[in-house]
Coordinates of N, CA and C in Angstrom, one line a residue:
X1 N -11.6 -45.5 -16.5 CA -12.0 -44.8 -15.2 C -11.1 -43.5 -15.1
X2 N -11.8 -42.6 -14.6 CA -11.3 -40.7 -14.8 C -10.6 -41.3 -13.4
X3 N -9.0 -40.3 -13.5 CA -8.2 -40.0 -12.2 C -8.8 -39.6 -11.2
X4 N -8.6 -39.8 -9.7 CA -9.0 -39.7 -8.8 C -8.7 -37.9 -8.6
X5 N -8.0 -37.3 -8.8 CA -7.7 -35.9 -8.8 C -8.7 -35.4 -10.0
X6 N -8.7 -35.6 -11.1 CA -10.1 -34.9 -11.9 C -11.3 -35.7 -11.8
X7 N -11.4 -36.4 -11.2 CA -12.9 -36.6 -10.2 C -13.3 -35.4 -9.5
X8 N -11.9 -35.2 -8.3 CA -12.3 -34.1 -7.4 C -12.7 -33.3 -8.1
X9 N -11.9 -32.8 -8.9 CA -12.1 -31.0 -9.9 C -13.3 -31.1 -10.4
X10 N -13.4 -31.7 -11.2 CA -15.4 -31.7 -12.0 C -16.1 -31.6 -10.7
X11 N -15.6 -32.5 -9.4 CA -17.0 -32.5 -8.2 C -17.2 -31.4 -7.8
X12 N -15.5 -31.0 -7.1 CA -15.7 -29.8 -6.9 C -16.9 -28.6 -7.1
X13 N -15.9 -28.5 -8.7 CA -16.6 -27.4 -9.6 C -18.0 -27.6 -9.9
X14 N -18.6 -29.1 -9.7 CA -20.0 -29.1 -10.0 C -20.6 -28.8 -8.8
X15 N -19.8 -28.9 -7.0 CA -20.7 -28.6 -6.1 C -21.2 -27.0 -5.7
X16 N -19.4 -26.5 -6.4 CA -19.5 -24.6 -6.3 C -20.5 -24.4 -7.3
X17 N -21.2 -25.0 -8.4 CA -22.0 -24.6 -9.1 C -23.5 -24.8 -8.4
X18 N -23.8 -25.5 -7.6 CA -24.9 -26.0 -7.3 C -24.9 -24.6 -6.2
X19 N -24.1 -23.8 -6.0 CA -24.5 -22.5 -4.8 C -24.9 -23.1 -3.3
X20 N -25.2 -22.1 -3.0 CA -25.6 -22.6 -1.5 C -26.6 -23.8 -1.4
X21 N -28.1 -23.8 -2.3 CA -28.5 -25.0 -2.1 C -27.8 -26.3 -1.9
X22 N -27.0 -26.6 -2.3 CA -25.8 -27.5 -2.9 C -26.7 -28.3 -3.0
X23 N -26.0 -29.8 -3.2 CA -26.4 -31.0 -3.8 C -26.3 -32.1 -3.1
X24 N -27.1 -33.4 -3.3 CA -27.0 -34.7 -2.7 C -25.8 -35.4 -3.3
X25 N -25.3 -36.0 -2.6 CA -24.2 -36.5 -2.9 C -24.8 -37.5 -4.3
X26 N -25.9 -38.3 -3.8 CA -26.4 -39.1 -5.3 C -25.7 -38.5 -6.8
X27 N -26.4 -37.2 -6.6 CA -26.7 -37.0 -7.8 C -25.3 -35.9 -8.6
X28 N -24.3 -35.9 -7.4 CA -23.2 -35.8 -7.6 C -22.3 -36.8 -8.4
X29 N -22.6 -38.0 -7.9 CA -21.8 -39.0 -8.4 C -22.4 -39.6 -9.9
X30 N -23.6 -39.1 -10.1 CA -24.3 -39.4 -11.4 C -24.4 -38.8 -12.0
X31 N -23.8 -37.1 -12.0 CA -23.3 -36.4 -12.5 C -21.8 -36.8 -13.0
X32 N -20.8 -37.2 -12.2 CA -19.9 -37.3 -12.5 C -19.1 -38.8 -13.5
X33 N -20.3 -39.5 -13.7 CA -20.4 -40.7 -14.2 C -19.4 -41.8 -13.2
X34 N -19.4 -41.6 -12.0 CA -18.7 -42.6 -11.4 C -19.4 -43.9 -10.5
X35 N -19.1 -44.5 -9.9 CA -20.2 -45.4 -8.8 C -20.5 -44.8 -7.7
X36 N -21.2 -45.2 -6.9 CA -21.5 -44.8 -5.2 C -20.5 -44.4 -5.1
X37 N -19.3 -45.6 -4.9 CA -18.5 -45.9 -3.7 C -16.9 -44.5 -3.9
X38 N -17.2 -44.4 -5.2 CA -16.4 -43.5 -6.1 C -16.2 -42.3 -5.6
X39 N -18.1 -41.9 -6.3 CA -18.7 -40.3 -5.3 C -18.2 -40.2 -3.7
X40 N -18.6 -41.5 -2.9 CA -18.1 -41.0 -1.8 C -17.0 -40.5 -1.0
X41 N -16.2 -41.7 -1.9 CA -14.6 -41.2 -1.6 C -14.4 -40.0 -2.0
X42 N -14.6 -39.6 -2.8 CA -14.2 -38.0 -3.3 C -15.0 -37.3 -3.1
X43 N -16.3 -37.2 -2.4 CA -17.0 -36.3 -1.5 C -16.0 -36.3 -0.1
X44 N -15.7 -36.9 0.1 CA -15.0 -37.9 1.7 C -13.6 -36.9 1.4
X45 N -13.0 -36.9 0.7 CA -11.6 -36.2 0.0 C -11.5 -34.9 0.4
X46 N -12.6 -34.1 -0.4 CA -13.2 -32.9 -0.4 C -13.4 -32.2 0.8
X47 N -14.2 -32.8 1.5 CA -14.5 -32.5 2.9 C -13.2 -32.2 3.9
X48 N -12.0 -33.6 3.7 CA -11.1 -33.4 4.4 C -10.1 -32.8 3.9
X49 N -9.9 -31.9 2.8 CA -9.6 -31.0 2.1 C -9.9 -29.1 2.8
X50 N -11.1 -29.1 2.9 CA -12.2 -28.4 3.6 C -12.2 -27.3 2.3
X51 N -12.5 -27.9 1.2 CA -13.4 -27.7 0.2 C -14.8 -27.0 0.6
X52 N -15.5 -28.5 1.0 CA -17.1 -28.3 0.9 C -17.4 -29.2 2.3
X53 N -18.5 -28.6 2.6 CA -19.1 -29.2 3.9 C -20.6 -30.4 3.4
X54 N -20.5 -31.1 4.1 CA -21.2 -32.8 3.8 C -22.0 -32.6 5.3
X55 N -23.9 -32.4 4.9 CA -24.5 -32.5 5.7 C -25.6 -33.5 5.2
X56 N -26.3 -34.5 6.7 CA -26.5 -35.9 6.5 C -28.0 -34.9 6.3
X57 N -28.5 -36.0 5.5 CA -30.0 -35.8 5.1 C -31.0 -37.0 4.7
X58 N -31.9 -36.9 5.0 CA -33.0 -38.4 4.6 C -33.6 -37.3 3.2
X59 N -33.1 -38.3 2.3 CA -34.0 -38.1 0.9 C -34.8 -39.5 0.5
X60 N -35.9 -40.0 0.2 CA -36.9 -40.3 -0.2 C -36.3 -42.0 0.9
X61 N -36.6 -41.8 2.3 CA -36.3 -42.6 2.9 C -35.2 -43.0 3.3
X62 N -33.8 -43.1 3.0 CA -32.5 -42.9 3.0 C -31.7 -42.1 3.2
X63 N -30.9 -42.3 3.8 CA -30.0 -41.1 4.6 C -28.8 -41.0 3.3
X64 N -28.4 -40.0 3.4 CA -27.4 -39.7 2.4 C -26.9 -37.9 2.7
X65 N -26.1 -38.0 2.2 CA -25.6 -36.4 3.0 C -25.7 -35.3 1.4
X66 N -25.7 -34.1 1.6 CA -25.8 -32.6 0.3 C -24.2 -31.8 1.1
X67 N -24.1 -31.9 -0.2 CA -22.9 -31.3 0.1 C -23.0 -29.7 -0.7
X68 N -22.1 -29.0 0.3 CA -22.3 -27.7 -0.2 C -20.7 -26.8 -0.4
X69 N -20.4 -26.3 -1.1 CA -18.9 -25.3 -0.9 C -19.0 -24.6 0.0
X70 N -17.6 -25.3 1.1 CA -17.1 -23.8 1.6 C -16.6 -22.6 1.8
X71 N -16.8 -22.2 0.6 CA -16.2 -20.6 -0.3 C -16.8 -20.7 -1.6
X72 N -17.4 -19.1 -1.9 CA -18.1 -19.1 -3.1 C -17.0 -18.7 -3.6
X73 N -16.7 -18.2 -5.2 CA -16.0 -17.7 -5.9 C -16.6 -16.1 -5.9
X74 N -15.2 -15.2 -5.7 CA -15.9 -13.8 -5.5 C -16.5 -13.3 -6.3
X75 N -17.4 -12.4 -6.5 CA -18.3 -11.9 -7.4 C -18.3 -10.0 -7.2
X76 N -18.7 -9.4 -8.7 CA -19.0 -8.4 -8.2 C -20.1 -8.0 -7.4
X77 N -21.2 -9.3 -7.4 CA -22.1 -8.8 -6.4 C -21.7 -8.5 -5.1
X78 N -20.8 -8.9 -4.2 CA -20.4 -9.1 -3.2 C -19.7 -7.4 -2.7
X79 N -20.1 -6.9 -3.6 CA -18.9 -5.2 -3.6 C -20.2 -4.4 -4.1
X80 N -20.8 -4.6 -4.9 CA -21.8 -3.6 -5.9 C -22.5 -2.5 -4.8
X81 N -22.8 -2.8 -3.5 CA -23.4 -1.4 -3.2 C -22.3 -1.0 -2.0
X82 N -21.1 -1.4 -1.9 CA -19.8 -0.2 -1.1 C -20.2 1.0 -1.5
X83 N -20.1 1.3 -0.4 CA -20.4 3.0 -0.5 C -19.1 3.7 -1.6
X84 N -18.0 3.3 -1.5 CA -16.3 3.6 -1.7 C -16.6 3.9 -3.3
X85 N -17.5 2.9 -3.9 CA -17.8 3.0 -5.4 C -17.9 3.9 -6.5
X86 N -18.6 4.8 -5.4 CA -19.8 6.1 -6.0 C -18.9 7.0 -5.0
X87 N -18.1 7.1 -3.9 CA -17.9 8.1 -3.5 C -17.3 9.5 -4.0
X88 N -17.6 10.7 -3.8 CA -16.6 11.7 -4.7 C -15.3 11.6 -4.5
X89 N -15.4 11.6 -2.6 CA -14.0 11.7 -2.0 C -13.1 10.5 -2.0
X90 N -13.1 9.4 -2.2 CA -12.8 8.3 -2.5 C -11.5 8.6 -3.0
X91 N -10.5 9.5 -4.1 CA -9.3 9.2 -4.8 C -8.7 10.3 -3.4
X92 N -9.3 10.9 -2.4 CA -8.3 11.8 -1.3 C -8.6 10.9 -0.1
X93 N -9.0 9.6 0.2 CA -9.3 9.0 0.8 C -8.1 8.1 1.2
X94 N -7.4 8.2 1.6 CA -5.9 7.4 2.2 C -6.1 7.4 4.3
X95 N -5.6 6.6 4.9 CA -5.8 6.0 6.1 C -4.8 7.5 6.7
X96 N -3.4 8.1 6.7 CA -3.4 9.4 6.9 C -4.3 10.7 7.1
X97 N -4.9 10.2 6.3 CA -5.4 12.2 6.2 C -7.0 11.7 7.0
X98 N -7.5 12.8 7.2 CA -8.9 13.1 7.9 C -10.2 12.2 7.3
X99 N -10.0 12.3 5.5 CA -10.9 11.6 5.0 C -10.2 10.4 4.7
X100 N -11.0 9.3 5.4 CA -10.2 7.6 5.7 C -11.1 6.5 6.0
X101 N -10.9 5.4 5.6 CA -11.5 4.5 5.5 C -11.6 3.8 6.8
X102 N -10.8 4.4 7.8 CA -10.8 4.1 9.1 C -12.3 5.0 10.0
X103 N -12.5 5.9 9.3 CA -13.4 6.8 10.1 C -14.5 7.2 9.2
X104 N -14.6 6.5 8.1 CA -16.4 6.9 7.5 C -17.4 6.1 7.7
X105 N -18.3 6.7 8.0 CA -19.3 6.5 8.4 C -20.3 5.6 7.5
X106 N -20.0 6.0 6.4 CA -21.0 5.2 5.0 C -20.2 3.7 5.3
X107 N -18.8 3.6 5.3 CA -18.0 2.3 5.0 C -18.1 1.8 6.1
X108 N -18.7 2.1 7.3 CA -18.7 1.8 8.8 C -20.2 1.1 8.5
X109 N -21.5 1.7 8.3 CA -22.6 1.0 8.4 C -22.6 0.0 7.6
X110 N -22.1 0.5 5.8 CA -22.3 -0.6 4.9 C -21.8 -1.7 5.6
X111 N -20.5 -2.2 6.4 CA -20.0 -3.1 6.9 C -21.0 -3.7 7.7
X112 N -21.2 -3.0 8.6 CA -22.2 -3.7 9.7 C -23.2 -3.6 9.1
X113 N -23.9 -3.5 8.1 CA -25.3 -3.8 7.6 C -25.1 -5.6 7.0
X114 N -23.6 -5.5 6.6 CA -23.4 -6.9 5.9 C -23.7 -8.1 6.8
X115 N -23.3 -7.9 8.2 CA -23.1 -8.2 9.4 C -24.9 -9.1 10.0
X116 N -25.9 -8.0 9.5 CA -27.1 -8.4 9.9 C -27.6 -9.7 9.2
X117 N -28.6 -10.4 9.6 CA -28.8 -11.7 8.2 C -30.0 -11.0 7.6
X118 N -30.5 -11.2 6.4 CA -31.5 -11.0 5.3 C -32.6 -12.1 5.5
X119 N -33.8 -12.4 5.9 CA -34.8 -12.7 5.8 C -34.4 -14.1 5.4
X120 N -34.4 -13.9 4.1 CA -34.0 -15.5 3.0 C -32.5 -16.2 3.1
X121 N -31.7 -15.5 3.6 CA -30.2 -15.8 3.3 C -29.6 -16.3 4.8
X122 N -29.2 -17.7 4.5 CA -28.8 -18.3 5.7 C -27.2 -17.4 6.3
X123 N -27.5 -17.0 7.1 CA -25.9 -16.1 7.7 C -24.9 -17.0 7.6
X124 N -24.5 -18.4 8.0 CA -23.9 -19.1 8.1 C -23.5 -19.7 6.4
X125 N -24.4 -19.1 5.3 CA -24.2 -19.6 4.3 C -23.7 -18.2 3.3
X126 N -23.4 -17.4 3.9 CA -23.2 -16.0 3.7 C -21.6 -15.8 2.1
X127 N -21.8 -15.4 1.1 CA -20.8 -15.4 0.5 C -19.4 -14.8 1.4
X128 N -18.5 -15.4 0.7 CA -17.2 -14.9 1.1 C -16.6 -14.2 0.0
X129 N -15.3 -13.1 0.3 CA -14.6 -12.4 -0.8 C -12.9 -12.9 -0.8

């Protein structure tokens, strides 16, 4: 029987893989070759860790909870359209002088455009950096 500490890490790492859909606890623990009682403690761990969040769900008649990560790992998607990227002024761009990342306008909307939710994308499930 695998240590109770590289239980968590495979779970972990197999729940951050599962993305925001995340996964049923089931099929976590049958992923990770251990029993029910196994998976739950170390879903149970996880949570009180504040890893990943455990929400209850009825799958094929049975209640059982999907667990999902609470922090993705950062990505360059999470940056790819900053305006700061492509800018010209960007290398005279210091919080001092006139042109500043305190007062542009591109880095002011891009922000608050982040801010709005997308149609398909749960806000609450929103990547983090």
């Amino acid at each position: 029987m695998p240590k109770r500490n590289d239980l968590e890490q495979k779970a972990l790492h197999f729940v951050v893989n599962t993305g925001y859909q995340g996964v049923l606890q089931s099929e976590l623990w049958r992923e990770l070759g251990a029993s029910s009682r196994e998976g739950s403690r170390v879903a149970i761990k996880l949570e009180e860790k504040a890893l990943i969040r455990r929400e209850k769900e009825l799958e094929g008649g049975r209640w059982t909870y999907r667990l999902f990560p609470k922090r993705m790992p950062a990505s360059i998607e999470t940056i790819v359209d900053c305006p700061c990227l492509m800018c010209k002024t960007m290398p005279d761009a210091i919080p001092q002088t006139t042109i500043s990342p305190k007062s542009c306008e591109k880095l002011t909307g891009w922000i608050t455009a982040l801010d709005k939710p997308e149609t398909d994308v749960n806000p609450a499930n929103s990547p983090t950096v």
